[in-house]
Amino acid sequence: MKNRIQELRKQRRLSQSELADAVEVTRQTIISLENGKYNASLTLAHKIARYFGLMIEDIFLFEEDE
Amino acid sequence: MLAKALSQALLSDAEYTKTIKNRRNLSILGVMLGIIVIVIASLWKPSGELEFASFLKGVYMGTGTGLVIIGAFDVYKKMKLLKNPEQLKRSKIQEKDERQALIGMKTSASTLMIMMGLEYFALLLSGMFNSTVFFTLLAVLVVLLVVMIGCKTYYSRRI
C-alpha cells in the first residue's frame, strides 16, 4: 500500500527518528513504511494520522486491486 | 522472541517497568537454579553402566554455568535499564514495535516448518542405521504435530 508518510514528514522537517519516537515505533519501521515494504496496522495508521492531523485515507492510499 | 511477540498488548510505562522487574526476578531465579545444577552435577557420581557419563556430567555443568552467566548478565542489564528512564522508553518501543513482532512470528513459523522438514528427513535416514534414534525422532515429530494442532485450535477460538 502506498502512503504519503515520507512526503508529510519532509514537509514538517522531521527526521525518521523523531517521527518514530512520536508514534512509538522503531526507526526501521518508519523506513519500511516509507519504502512500502510494510503495511501499518490500524492502530499505527491511526497514530500516524493523528500525529499529522489528517485522516487515515489522506495518508494511506488504498488501491482497489489489493 | 515468540513470547514477546505474543504479548503485544499496549503497556503503560508503569506496567512495562513492572514487567522488567519481573524479568529481573526471573533471571535471579535462573542464577540460583544454575548454581543448584552445578552443585548437583558436581556431587553426582554416575554409575559405570551409563555409557557417556562423563560427557553428560559436562553437559549438566555447562548448563548450570550457562544459566549463572546469562542470568547474571541479564540481571545487570535489567537493573541498568530500570535506572535509566530514557533507555527504558527505548527498550519498550523496541519490544512493542509491531514490525518487530511480525518478524518474530514469521521467524518462528518458518523455523518450525524447516525444522519439521529436516527432522522428517533425519527420521527417514536414521531408520537405516539405528531404531532408537528413529523412534525418538518419530516421537518428537508426533508431539510437535499434536502441539501445533493444539495451538492452532486454541488461537482459532481465541482470536
Short mmCIF file of C-alpha atoms in Angstrom, two decimals, chain B residues 84-157:
data_model
loop_
_atom_site.label_atom_id
_atom_site.label_comp_id
_atom_site.label_asym_id
_atom_site.label_seq_id
_atom_site.Cartn_x
_atom_site.Cartn_y
_atom_site.Cartn_z
CA ASN B 84 17.63 4.95 33.10
CA PRO B 85 14.12 6.18 32.09
CA GLU B 86 15.23 7.15 28.56
CA GLN B 87 16.75 3.72 27.94
CA LEU B 88 13.63 2.11 29.42
CA LYS B 89 11.44 4.03 26.98
CA ARG B 90 13.66 2.95 24.05
CA SER B 91 13.52 -0.65 25.23
CA LYS B 92 9.72 -0.50 25.45
CA ILE B 93 9.43 0.89 21.92
CA GLN B 94 11.86 -1.73 20.59
CA GLU B 95 9.94 -4.53 22.25
CA LYS B 96 6.43 -3.38 21.39
CA ASP B 97 7.22 -2.39 17.81
CA GLU B 98 4.62 -4.15 15.61
CA ARG B 99 7.03 -4.77 12.74
CA GLN B 100 9.48 -6.48 15.12
CA ALA B 101 6.61 -8.59 16.46
CA LEU B 102 5.65 -9.63 12.92
CA ILE B 103 9.28 -10.51 12.13
CA GLY B 104 9.39 -12.61 15.31
CA MET B 105 6.23 -14.51 14.43
CA LYS B 106 7.27 -15.16 10.84
CA THR B 107 10.73 -16.29 12.00
CA SER B 108 9.22 -18.74 14.49
CA ALA B 109 6.74 -20.12 11.95
CA SER B 110 9.38 -20.55 9.22
CA THR B 111 11.84 -22.13 11.65
CA LEU B 112 9.17 -24.62 12.77
CA MET B 113 8.37 -25.69 9.20
CA ILE B 114 12.02 -26.01 8.20
CA MET B 115 12.89 -27.95 11.34
CA MET B 116 9.96 -30.33 10.86
CA GLY B 117 11.10 -31.00 7.30
CA LEU B 118 14.70 -31.57 8.38
CA GLU B 119 13.59 -33.77 11.23
CA TYR B 120 11.46 -35.91 8.94
CA PHE B 121 14.42 -36.29 6.59
CA ALA B 122 16.64 -37.28 9.53
CA LEU B 123 13.94 -39.73 10.65
CA LEU B 124 13.93 -41.48 7.28
CA LEU B 125 17.73 -41.61 7.22
CA SER B 126 18.11 -42.83 10.81
CA GLY B 127 15.75 -45.75 10.16
CA MET B 128 18.51 -47.36 8.12
CA PHE B 129 21.01 -47.24 10.98
CA ASN B 130 19.52 -47.05 14.46
CA SER B 131 15.99 -47.92 15.64
CA THR B 132 16.33 -45.94 18.94
CA VAL B 133 17.13 -42.75 17.08
CA PHE B 134 14.33 -43.47 14.59
CA PHE B 135 11.66 -43.88 17.27
CA THR B 136 12.95 -40.91 19.29
CA LEU B 137 12.72 -38.65 16.25
CA LEU B 138 9.29 -40.08 15.41
CA ALA B 139 8.04 -39.39 18.95
CA VAL B 140 9.36 -35.81 18.85
CA LEU B 141 7.72 -35.23 15.44
CA VAL B 142 4.36 -36.60 16.62
CA VAL B 143 4.44 -34.45 19.79
CA LEU B 144 5.36 -31.41 17.68
CA LEU B 145 2.37 -32.02 15.38
CA VAL B 146 -0.02 -32.52 18.32
CA VAL B 147 1.20 -29.31 19.99
CA MET B 148 0.91 -27.41 16.69
CA ILE B 149 -2.68 -28.60 16.15
CA GLY B 150 -3.50 -27.77 19.77
CA CYS B 151 -2.10 -24.25 19.45
CA LYS B 152 -3.93 -23.64 16.17
CA THR B 153 -7.22 -24.77 17.73
CA TYR B 154 -6.63 -22.58 20.76
CA TYR B 155 -5.80 -19.44 18.78
CA SER B 156 -8.61 -20.05 16.28
CA ARG B 157 -11.09 -19.83 19.15
#
